[in-house]
């Protein structure tokens, strides 16, 4: 859970950009990557260069981000297989499509990793609160992110206790043990949910997240963000 | 299970983004009408619970390990509306914070795992439970729900891949077979988890406790199950589309065509998905589709009927005794 | 007039088991009272009634002479603050500042006033400059202090603390005692820590089996070894 740890990092150029604008830019970037035609390698290259520049400007550890890429392996396998078969057949996807998925999915993942590093999950969620004011779903996301840390820690303690006692020989029993742990985790989570609910009510919670001070978005920042979005749109539209 | 960006084509992911925003928006609206202040932290902690529960793995064999997805578990314990919101929250956090699943593909992932999965799980669970009141029926209902929810999710994802131009013959049987197996793990974990919860919190148990059993009407059951079966049949249909597909071409090139013709290696597929003795390609494909639906529905109905039959017996015995 | 009164409060769980069987007590402004009792005595259930998380089934709770009902919950929750035993349940926002500001914002105060109060509360609990820290990265002692700040910031007349010393090391516990002694409001401290009760409070209540077993000056009650043994406290 290294993404959520409190990182003490040197301020970089990226920190001069409003978090809300950074979130907007990453969304525009990911959308552009997803919309490029297959095999538009010049444009893929331009966007990749832009991403690399952001990593350098933000002094984001590239190695840390690259370690997230294996998440994509099963899908690459599937796409590769499909492409290989299609290349023998007459219809379906070819090499260009396959490579575009490979490159595009990786770039998109790296852009999201960048956002998880700077501005980071908490500021990202705050930006979402700004864009979707009063949204119940965003309130839910913010609280979920807070309690993932707590409940994952609880799950890890249970897993450690189980693994220290070894696994039953039969797969069926192993599944049953895992299921019981999940059930136990549910009961504990339910109790925690009740206590959290009490603590929130005790401080006057009425079901709506109280709105804090909303920092106005500076127009220079907004203009820069919109320009970036326009540039992304242009990359997609202009061949 | 989580789709990254760019795997699906823009038409497919954009459509699913729009659909998911609409459907989840509807779920938020419906759920909030009945919400009390303390339900917001409840759902957040439950979403965190599902996230953590997905980490609880168990070794299967050869370094492969199984784990829970949890959509049916959430739906059975908390109801369908909250389950949709909880699964959505889990997927958004997984995409934004852990890069598990793409951002443009979020609509697809939400559609498959936060809408199809809990709805199918809940539908099957509720339908079986309505017809069966035997001592083990909640467990059977939950197992079937969890198992079918995983299979249906895989089928829907497979259809999305085919719509995005992937070679169907290569991926659909693989995906479905794999998830038929994964679904068993999901069912086992879900049932074991429910058993512990129902024991620790008897008030949440569906039959002995006060927990409201899911209210799913007969029409909803029938229409819903037909829809699930059709999706499964549709997922299997490209297998045998009349035009020679990639794999067959490969086989042909390798001189294996003859063996292929005699020994269909693909499960559940009618030979080329056309019905022998029926003229006309369209009609024959349609009939094949209907047969496919029936092939999926009949075993399901048989299971439900078996349990119902047990219930009837019990009632008769009770009447005889009285 | 007492700031907090409980009169013949009874409570049964949905299962029918009785948790509280007629509890009456009163707390004067600025008074420091310890609430002792073995596990399962009903302390936490009693505490949940004090600002209307649970509403009375029998008897009543009065805050400033006003009966606690659904209509005055906001007012009651401003006057009576609860600090829960586990800080991870109490601190649910992304940063310490947001968490401390949660109560005042629910009270509808304007943002300048919220900022002033947050600063003051963090200062008072010894966490100045912790505004932007994340609650889950604080030490147990710091989490405890932050929990107290989240309630102190609402400027309550009574602060009720459930097991405030749970999980603290000796130094953390000592710091907590100093902090509690310096708080401006009346205190009701539910605890198993007799030494802390002696240091912080002037009066002691013993709750056992859902009934009040003793109510008196701290020196008298804590000197009565027989009484303490009888209720599993020594």
PDB file of C-alpha atoms in Angstrom, chain B residues 32-260:
ATOM      1  CA  UNK B  32     -30.606   7.443  -0.766  1.00  0.00           C
ATOM      2  CA  UNK B  33     -34.369   7.638  -0.452  1.00  0.00           C
ATOM      3  CA  UNK B  34     -34.166   5.047   2.298  1.00  0.00           C
ATOM      4  CA  UNK B  35     -30.895   6.207   3.788  1.00  0.00           C
ATOM      5  CA  UNK B  36     -30.318   7.245   7.366  1.00  0.00           C
ATOM      6  CA  UNK B  37     -27.267   9.257   8.425  1.00  0.00           C
ATOM      7  CA  UNK B  38     -25.498   6.216   9.768  1.00  0.00           C
ATOM      8  CA  UNK B  39     -25.904   4.315   6.484  1.00  0.00           C
ATOM      9  CA  UNK B  40     -23.210   6.414   4.790  1.00  0.00           C
ATOM     10  CA  UNK B  41     -20.399   5.232   7.084  1.00  0.00           C
ATOM     11  CA  UNK B  42     -21.912   1.739   6.968  1.00  0.00           C
ATOM     12  CA  UNK B  43     -21.573   1.525   3.208  1.00  0.00           C
ATOM     13  CA  UNK B  44     -18.085   3.047   3.237  1.00  0.00           C
ATOM     14  CA  UNK B  45     -16.816   0.545   5.805  1.00  0.00           C
ATOM     15  CA  UNK B  46     -18.501  -2.256   3.865  1.00  0.00           C
ATOM     16  CA  UNK B  47     -16.777  -1.145   0.648  1.00  0.00           C
ATOM     17  CA  UNK B  48     -13.488  -1.190   2.521  1.00  0.00           C
ATOM     18  CA  UNK B  49     -14.456  -4.652   3.751  1.00  0.00           C
ATOM     19  CA  UNK B  50     -15.019  -5.942   0.205  1.00  0.00           C
ATOM     20  CA  UNK B  51     -11.681  -4.464  -0.834  1.00  0.00           C
ATOM     21  CA  UNK B  52      -9.955  -6.274   2.031  1.00  0.00           C
ATOM     22  CA  UNK B  53     -11.932  -9.485   1.505  1.00  0.00           C
ATOM     23  CA  UNK B  54     -10.603  -9.647  -2.050  1.00  0.00           C
ATOM     24  CA  UNK B  55      -7.121  -9.952  -0.513  1.00  0.00           C
ATOM     25  CA  UNK B  56      -8.053 -13.044   1.477  1.00  0.00           C
ATOM     26  CA  UNK B  57      -6.717 -15.679  -0.913  1.00  0.00           C
ATOM     27  CA  UNK B  58      -6.336 -19.409  -0.704  1.00  0.00           C
ATOM     28  CA  UNK B  59      -3.856 -21.554  -2.605  1.00  0.00           C
ATOM     29  CA  UNK B  60      -5.484 -23.821  -5.184  1.00  0.00           C
ATOM     30  CA  UNK B  61      -2.647 -25.567  -6.979  1.00  0.00           C
ATOM     31  CA  UNK B  62       0.518 -24.847  -8.944  1.00  0.00           C
ATOM     32  CA  UNK B  63       0.976 -21.427  -7.438  1.00  0.00           C
ATOM     33  CA  UNK B  64      -2.476 -20.317  -8.531  1.00  0.00           C
ATOM     34  CA  UNK B  65      -4.607 -18.918  -5.747  1.00  0.00           C
ATOM     35  CA  UNK B  66      -8.260 -18.085  -5.562  1.00  0.00           C
ATOM     36  CA  UNK B  67      -9.972 -15.140  -3.976  1.00  0.00           C
ATOM     37  CA  UNK B  68     -13.367 -13.561  -3.610  1.00  0.00           C
ATOM     38  CA  UNK B  69     -14.967 -10.920  -5.820  1.00  0.00           C
ATOM     39  CA  UNK B  70     -17.734 -10.404  -3.323  1.00  0.00           C
ATOM     40  CA  UNK B  71     -20.600  -8.958  -5.368  1.00  0.00           C
ATOM     41  CA  UNK B  72     -23.052 -11.690  -4.378  1.00  0.00           C
ATOM     42  CA  UNK B  73     -21.885 -11.641  -0.759  1.00  0.00           C
ATOM     43  CA  UNK B  74     -22.533  -7.897  -0.605  1.00  0.00           C
ATOM     44  CA  UNK B  75     -25.930  -8.245  -2.287  1.00  0.00           C
ATOM     45  CA  UNK B  76     -27.085 -11.065   0.000  1.00  0.00           C
ATOM     46  CA  UNK B  77     -25.967  -9.322   3.190  1.00  0.00           C
ATOM     47  CA  UNK B  78     -26.852  -5.705   2.419  1.00  0.00           C
ATOM     48  CA  UNK B  79     -29.359  -5.695  -0.434  1.00  0.00           C
ATOM     49  CA  UNK B  80     -28.977  -4.975  -4.121  1.00  0.00           C
ATOM     50  CA  UNK B  81     -28.888  -1.156  -4.070  1.00  0.00           C
ATOM     51  CA  UNK B  82     -26.153  -0.870  -1.429  1.00  0.00           C
ATOM     52  CA  UNK B  83     -24.245  -3.714  -3.118  1.00  0.00           C
ATOM     53  CA  UNK B  84     -24.138  -1.799  -6.408  1.00  0.00           C
ATOM     54  CA  UNK B  85     -22.841   1.335  -4.664  1.00  0.00           C
ATOM     55  CA  UNK B  86     -20.307  -0.597  -2.605  1.00  0.00           C
ATOM     56  CA  UNK B  87     -18.892  -2.487  -5.572  1.00  0.00           C
ATOM     57  CA  UNK B  88     -18.745   0.764  -7.559  1.00  0.00           C
ATOM     58  CA  UNK B  89     -16.791   2.456  -4.772  1.00  0.00           C
ATOM     59  CA  UNK B  90     -14.368  -0.485  -4.644  1.00  0.00           C
ATOM     60  CA  UNK B  91     -13.765  -0.355  -8.405  1.00  0.00           C
ATOM     61  CA  UNK B  92     -13.258   3.405  -8.515  1.00  0.00           C
ATOM     62  CA  UNK B  93     -10.729   3.256  -5.683  1.00  0.00           C
ATOM     63  CA  UNK B  94      -8.972   0.319  -7.337  1.00  0.00           C
ATOM     64  CA  UNK B  95      -8.673   2.247 -10.602  1.00  0.00           C
ATOM     65  CA  UNK B  96      -7.729   5.646  -9.185  1.00  0.00           C
ATOM     66  CA  UNK B  97      -5.483   4.649  -6.304  1.00  0.00           C
ATOM     67  CA  UNK B  98      -4.117   1.270  -7.346  1.00  0.00           C
ATOM     68  CA  UNK B  99      -4.291   1.480 -11.176  1.00  0.00           C
ATOM     69  CA  UNK B 100      -6.185  -1.801 -11.179  1.00  0.00           C
ATOM     70  CA  UNK B 101      -8.488  -1.303 -14.170  1.00  0.00           C
ATOM     71  CA  UNK B 102      -8.459   1.626 -16.564  1.00  0.00           C
ATOM     72  CA  UNK B 103     -10.195   4.978 -16.259  1.00  0.00           C
ATOM     73  CA  UNK B 104     -12.058   5.066 -19.560  1.00  0.00           C
ATOM     74  CA  UNK B 105     -12.691   1.355 -18.997  1.00  0.00           C
ATOM     75  CA  UNK B 106     -14.185   2.138 -15.579  1.00  0.00           C
ATOM     76  CA  UNK B 107     -17.678   2.082 -17.048  1.00  0.00           C
ATOM     77  CA  UNK B 108     -17.073  -1.412 -18.391  1.00  0.00           C
ATOM     78  CA  UNK B 109     -15.657  -2.645 -15.110  1.00  0.00           C
ATOM     79  CA  UNK B 110     -18.508  -1.090 -13.140  1.00  0.00           C
ATOM     80  CA  UNK B 111     -21.008  -2.588 -15.560  1.00  0.00           C
ATOM     81  CA  UNK B 112     -19.513  -6.077 -15.277  1.00  0.00           C
ATOM     82  CA  UNK B 113     -18.568  -6.243 -11.605  1.00  0.00           C
ATOM     83  CA  UNK B 114     -20.788  -3.698  -9.858  1.00  0.00           C
ATOM     84  CA  UNK B 115     -23.981  -4.150 -11.879  1.00  0.00           C
ATOM     85  CA  UNK B 116     -24.118  -7.510 -13.668  1.00  0.00           C
ATOM     86  CA  UNK B 117     -22.380  -9.451 -10.899  1.00  0.00           C
ATOM     87  CA  UNK B 118     -24.507  -8.370  -7.896  1.00  0.00           C
ATOM     88  CA  UNK B 119     -27.743  -8.300  -9.906  1.00  0.00           C
ATOM     89  CA  UNK B 120     -27.268 -11.822 -11.264  1.00  0.00           C
ATOM     90  CA  UNK B 121     -26.107 -13.101  -7.879  1.00  0.00           C
ATOM     91  CA  UNK B 122     -29.071 -11.544  -6.103  1.00  0.00           C
ATOM     92  CA  UNK B 123     -31.556 -12.649  -8.737  1.00  0.00           C
ATOM     93  CA  UNK B 124     -30.463 -16.262  -8.580  1.00  0.00           C
ATOM     94  CA  UNK B 125     -30.210 -16.218  -4.791  1.00  0.00           C
ATOM     95  CA  UNK B 126     -33.651 -14.672  -4.410  1.00  0.00           C
ATOM     96  CA  UNK B 127     -35.295 -16.944  -6.955  1.00  0.00           C
ATOM     97  CA  UNK B 128     -33.921 -20.144  -5.479  1.00  0.00           C
ATOM     98  CA  UNK B 129     -34.715 -18.999  -1.956  1.00  0.00           C
ATOM     99  CA  UNK B 130     -38.295 -18.180  -2.875  1.00  0.00           C
ATOM    100  CA  UNK B 131     -38.883 -21.696  -4.084  1.00  0.00           C
ATOM    101  CA  UNK B 132     -36.997 -23.544  -1.418  1.00  0.00           C
ATOM    102  CA  UNK B 133     -37.288 -23.555   2.310  1.00  0.00           C
ATOM    103  CA  UNK B 134     -35.206 -26.578   3.196  1.00  0.00           C
ATOM    104  CA  UNK B 135     -32.553 -26.244   5.897  1.00  0.00           C
ATOM    105  CA  UNK B 136     -29.658 -25.861   3.449  1.00  0.00           C
ATOM    106  CA  UNK B 137     -31.496 -23.848   0.815  1.00  0.00           C
ATOM    107  CA  UNK B 138     -29.950 -20.453   1.674  1.00  0.00           C
ATOM    108  CA  UNK B 139     -26.530 -22.009   1.219  1.00  0.00           C
ATOM    109  CA  UNK B 140     -27.501 -23.639  -2.079  1.00  0.00           C
ATOM    110  CA  UNK B 141     -29.089 -20.385  -3.218  1.00  0.00           C
ATOM    111  CA  UNK B 142     -26.004 -18.357  -2.303  1.00  0.00           C
ATOM    112  CA  UNK B 143     -23.642 -20.831  -3.948  1.00  0.00           C
ATOM    113  CA  UNK B 144     -25.596 -20.807  -7.195  1.00  0.00           C
ATOM    114  CA  UNK B 145     -25.893 -17.028  -7.074  1.00  0.00           C
ATOM    115  CA  UNK B 146     -22.179 -16.478  -6.513  1.00  0.00           C
ATOM    116  CA  UNK B 147     -21.171 -19.054  -9.104  1.00  0.00           C
ATOM    117  CA  UNK B 148     -23.527 -17.785 -11.814  1.00  0.00           C
ATOM    118  CA  UNK B 149     -22.670 -14.169 -11.061  1.00  0.00           C
ATOM    119  CA  UNK B 150     -19.034 -14.891 -11.898  1.00  0.00           C
ATOM    120  CA  UNK B 151     -19.914 -16.845 -15.038  1.00  0.00           C
ATOM    121  CA  UNK B 152     -22.346 -14.175 -16.236  1.00  0.00           C
ATOM    122  CA  UNK B 153     -19.775 -11.454 -15.593  1.00  0.00           C
ATOM    123  CA  UNK B 154     -17.244 -13.361 -17.658  1.00  0.00           C
ATOM    124  CA  UNK B 155     -19.777 -13.865 -20.430  1.00  0.00           C
ATOM    125  CA  UNK B 156     -20.589 -10.152 -20.521  1.00  0.00           C
ATOM    126  CA  UNK B 157     -16.908  -9.264 -20.546  1.00  0.00           C
ATOM    127  CA  UNK B 158     -16.379 -11.792 -23.348  1.00  0.00           C
ATOM    128  CA  UNK B 159     -19.138 -10.206 -25.402  1.00  0.00           C
ATOM    129  CA  UNK B 160     -17.522  -6.793 -24.893  1.00  0.00           C
ATOM    130  CA  UNK B 161     -14.217  -8.187 -26.149  1.00  0.00           C
ATOM    131  CA  UNK B 162     -15.851  -9.722 -29.189  1.00  0.00           C
ATOM    132  CA  UNK B 163     -17.606  -6.428 -29.937  1.00  0.00           C
ATOM    133  CA  UNK B 164     -14.155  -4.865 -29.758  1.00  0.00           C
ATOM    134  CA  UNK B 165     -12.967  -7.172 -32.514  1.00  0.00           C
ATOM    135  CA  UNK B 166     -11.142  -9.918 -30.669  1.00  0.00           C
ATOM    136  CA  UNK B 167     -11.018 -13.388 -32.115  1.00  0.00           C
ATOM    137  CA  UNK B 168     -13.966 -14.903 -30.317  1.00  0.00           C
ATOM    138  CA  UNK B 169     -12.994 -18.487 -30.824  1.00  0.00           C
ATOM    139  CA  UNK B 170      -9.737 -17.949 -29.029  1.00  0.00           C
ATOM    140  CA  UNK B 171     -10.981 -16.151 -25.971  1.00  0.00           C
ATOM    141  CA  UNK B 172     -14.572 -16.960 -25.142  1.00  0.00           C
ATOM    142  CA  UNK B 173     -14.210 -20.675 -24.340  1.00  0.00           C
ATOM    143  CA  UNK B 174     -11.050 -19.934 -22.397  1.00  0.00           C
ATOM    144  CA  UNK B 175     -12.639 -17.123 -20.417  1.00  0.00           C
ATOM    145  CA  UNK B 176     -15.815 -19.074 -19.732  1.00  0.00           C
ATOM    146  CA  UNK B 177     -14.074 -22.288 -18.745  1.00  0.00           C
ATOM    147  CA  UNK B 178     -11.712 -20.412 -16.485  1.00  0.00           C
ATOM    148  CA  UNK B 179     -14.603 -18.616 -14.814  1.00  0.00           C
ATOM    149  CA  UNK B 180     -16.716 -21.733 -14.478  1.00  0.00           C
ATOM    150  CA  UNK B 181     -13.855 -22.890 -12.239  1.00  0.00           C
ATOM    151  CA  UNK B 182     -13.259 -19.539 -10.526  1.00  0.00           C
ATOM    152  CA  UNK B 183     -16.984 -19.332  -9.878  1.00  0.00           C
ATOM    153  CA  UNK B 184     -16.828 -22.486  -7.784  1.00  0.00           C
ATOM    154  CA  UNK B 185     -14.250 -20.813  -5.544  1.00  0.00           C
ATOM    155  CA  UNK B 186     -16.450 -17.728  -5.343  1.00  0.00           C
ATOM    156  CA  UNK B 187     -19.406 -19.892  -4.371  1.00  0.00           C
ATOM    157  CA  UNK B 188     -17.472 -21.784  -1.718  1.00  0.00           C
ATOM    158  CA  UNK B 189     -16.066 -18.658  -0.097  1.00  0.00           C
ATOM    159  CA  UNK B 190     -19.408 -16.864  -0.258  1.00  0.00           C
ATOM    160  CA  UNK B 191     -21.237 -19.745   1.420  1.00  0.00           C
ATOM    161  CA  UNK B 192     -18.588 -20.217   4.113  1.00  0.00           C
ATOM    162  CA  UNK B 193     -18.600 -16.479   4.819  1.00  0.00           C
ATOM    163  CA  UNK B 194     -22.399 -16.353   4.979  1.00  0.00           C
ATOM    164  CA  UNK B 195     -22.534 -19.345   7.288  1.00  0.00           C
ATOM    165  CA  UNK B 196     -20.236 -17.620   9.754  1.00  0.00           C
ATOM    166  CA  UNK B 197     -22.137 -14.337   9.528  1.00  0.00           C
ATOM    167  CA  UNK B 198     -25.533 -16.004   9.942  1.00  0.00           C
ATOM    168  CA  UNK B 199     -24.234 -17.880  12.958  1.00  0.00           C
ATOM    169  CA  UNK B 200     -22.679 -14.812  14.578  1.00  0.00           C
ATOM    170  CA  UNK B 201     -25.601 -12.551  13.664  1.00  0.00           C
ATOM    171  CA  UNK B 202     -28.675 -14.782  13.567  1.00  0.00           C
ATOM    172  CA  UNK B 203     -30.851 -11.738  12.943  1.00  0.00           C
ATOM    173  CA  UNK B 204     -29.282 -11.486   9.471  1.00  0.00           C
ATOM    174  CA  UNK B 205     -30.124 -15.059   8.477  1.00  0.00           C
ATOM    175  CA  UNK B 206     -32.803 -15.157   5.764  1.00  0.00           C
ATOM    176  CA  UNK B 207     -35.098 -17.874   7.092  1.00  0.00           C
ATOM    177  CA  UNK B 208     -34.771 -18.188  10.835  1.00  0.00           C
ATOM    178  CA  UNK B 209     -33.862 -14.530  11.379  1.00  0.00           C
ATOM    179  CA  UNK B 210     -35.700 -11.300  10.793  1.00  0.00           C
ATOM    180  CA  UNK B 211     -33.734 -10.452   7.660  1.00  0.00           C
ATOM    181  CA  UNK B 212     -36.134  -9.672   4.879  1.00  0.00           C
ATOM    182  CA  UNK B 213     -35.709 -12.272   2.178  1.00  0.00           C
ATOM    183  CA  UNK B 214     -35.178 -10.650  -1.190  1.00  0.00           C
ATOM    184  CA  UNK B 215     -38.495  -9.786  -2.743  1.00  0.00           C
ATOM    185  CA  UNK B 216     -38.198 -10.896  -6.317  1.00  0.00           C
ATOM    186  CA  UNK B 217     -41.447 -11.468  -8.137  1.00  0.00           C
ATOM    187  CA  UNK B 218     -42.108 -14.448 -10.347  1.00  0.00           C
ATOM    188  CA  UNK B 219     -42.025 -12.337 -13.512  1.00  0.00           C
ATOM    189  CA  UNK B 220     -38.720 -10.728 -12.527  1.00  0.00           C
ATOM    190  CA  UNK B 221     -37.292 -14.156 -11.840  1.00  0.00           C
ATOM    191  CA  UNK B 222     -38.355 -15.627 -15.140  1.00  0.00           C
ATOM    192  CA  UNK B 223     -37.418 -12.616 -17.249  1.00  0.00           C
ATOM    193  CA  UNK B 224     -34.143 -12.169 -15.383  1.00  0.00           C
ATOM    194  CA  UNK B 225     -33.086 -15.773 -15.666  1.00  0.00           C
ATOM    195  CA  UNK B 226     -34.021 -15.815 -19.341  1.00  0.00           C
ATOM    196  CA  UNK B 227     -31.858 -12.734 -19.826  1.00  0.00           C
ATOM    197  CA  UNK B 228     -28.930 -14.372 -18.039  1.00  0.00           C
ATOM    198  CA  UNK B 229     -29.320 -17.516 -20.115  1.00  0.00           C
ATOM    199  CA  UNK B 230     -29.544 -15.491 -23.329  1.00  0.00           C
ATOM    200  CA  UNK B 231     -26.357 -13.645 -22.468  1.00  0.00           C
ATOM    201  CA  UNK B 232     -24.585 -16.943 -21.864  1.00  0.00           C
ATOM    202  CA  UNK B 233     -25.912 -18.315 -25.122  1.00  0.00           C
ATOM    203  CA  UNK B 234     -24.930 -15.138 -26.947  1.00  0.00           C
ATOM    204  CA  UNK B 235     -21.440 -15.357 -25.505  1.00  0.00           C
ATOM    205  CA  UNK B 236     -21.141 -18.865 -26.861  1.00  0.00           C
ATOM    206  CA  UNK B 237     -22.702 -18.106 -30.244  1.00  0.00           C
ATOM    207  CA  UNK B 238     -19.657 -16.649 -32.035  1.00  0.00           C
ATOM    208  CA  UNK B 239     -17.926 -19.952 -31.373  1.00  0.00           C
ATOM    209  CA  UNK B 240     -19.612 -21.498 -34.297  1.00  0.00           C
ATOM    210  CA  UNK B 241     -20.313 -18.605 -36.560  1.00  0.00           C
ATOM    211  CA  UNK B 242     -20.549 -20.039 -40.058  1.00  0.00           C
ATOM    212  CA  UNK B 243     -17.538 -18.180 -41.495  1.00  0.00           C
ATOM    213  CA  UNK B 244     -14.311 -20.044 -40.878  1.00  0.00           C
ATOM    214  CA  UNK B 245     -12.767 -18.406 -37.865  1.00  0.00           C
ATOM    215  CA  UNK B 246      -9.166 -17.914 -36.952  1.00  0.00           C
ATOM    216  CA  UNK B 247      -8.586 -21.101 -35.062  1.00  0.00           C
ATOM    217  CA  UNK B 248     -10.147 -23.232 -37.744  1.00  0.00           C
ATOM    218  CA  UNK B 249      -7.971 -21.501 -40.289  1.00  0.00           C
ATOM    219  CA  UNK B 250      -4.935 -22.289 -38.211  1.00  0.00           C
ATOM    220  CA  UNK B 251      -6.108 -25.851 -37.959  1.00  0.00           C
ATOM    221  CA  UNK B 252      -6.699 -25.962 -41.675  1.00  0.00           C
ATOM    222  CA  UNK B 253      -3.233 -24.671 -42.372  1.00  0.00           C
ATOM    223  CA  UNK B 254      -1.810 -27.290 -40.106  1.00  0.00           C
ATOM    224  CA  UNK B 255      -3.827 -29.990 -41.797  1.00  0.00           C
ATOM    225  CA  UNK B 256      -5.941 -30.647 -38.794  1.00  0.00           C
ATOM    226  CA  UNK B 257      -9.210 -29.700 -40.416  1.00  0.00           C
ATOM    227  CA  UNK B 258     -10.464 -33.231 -40.622  1.00  0.00           C
ATOM    228  CA  UNK B 259     -10.012 -33.987 -36.984  1.00  0.00           C
ATOM    229  CA  UNK B 260     -11.733 -30.737 -36.152  1.00  0.00           C
TER     230      UNK B 260
END
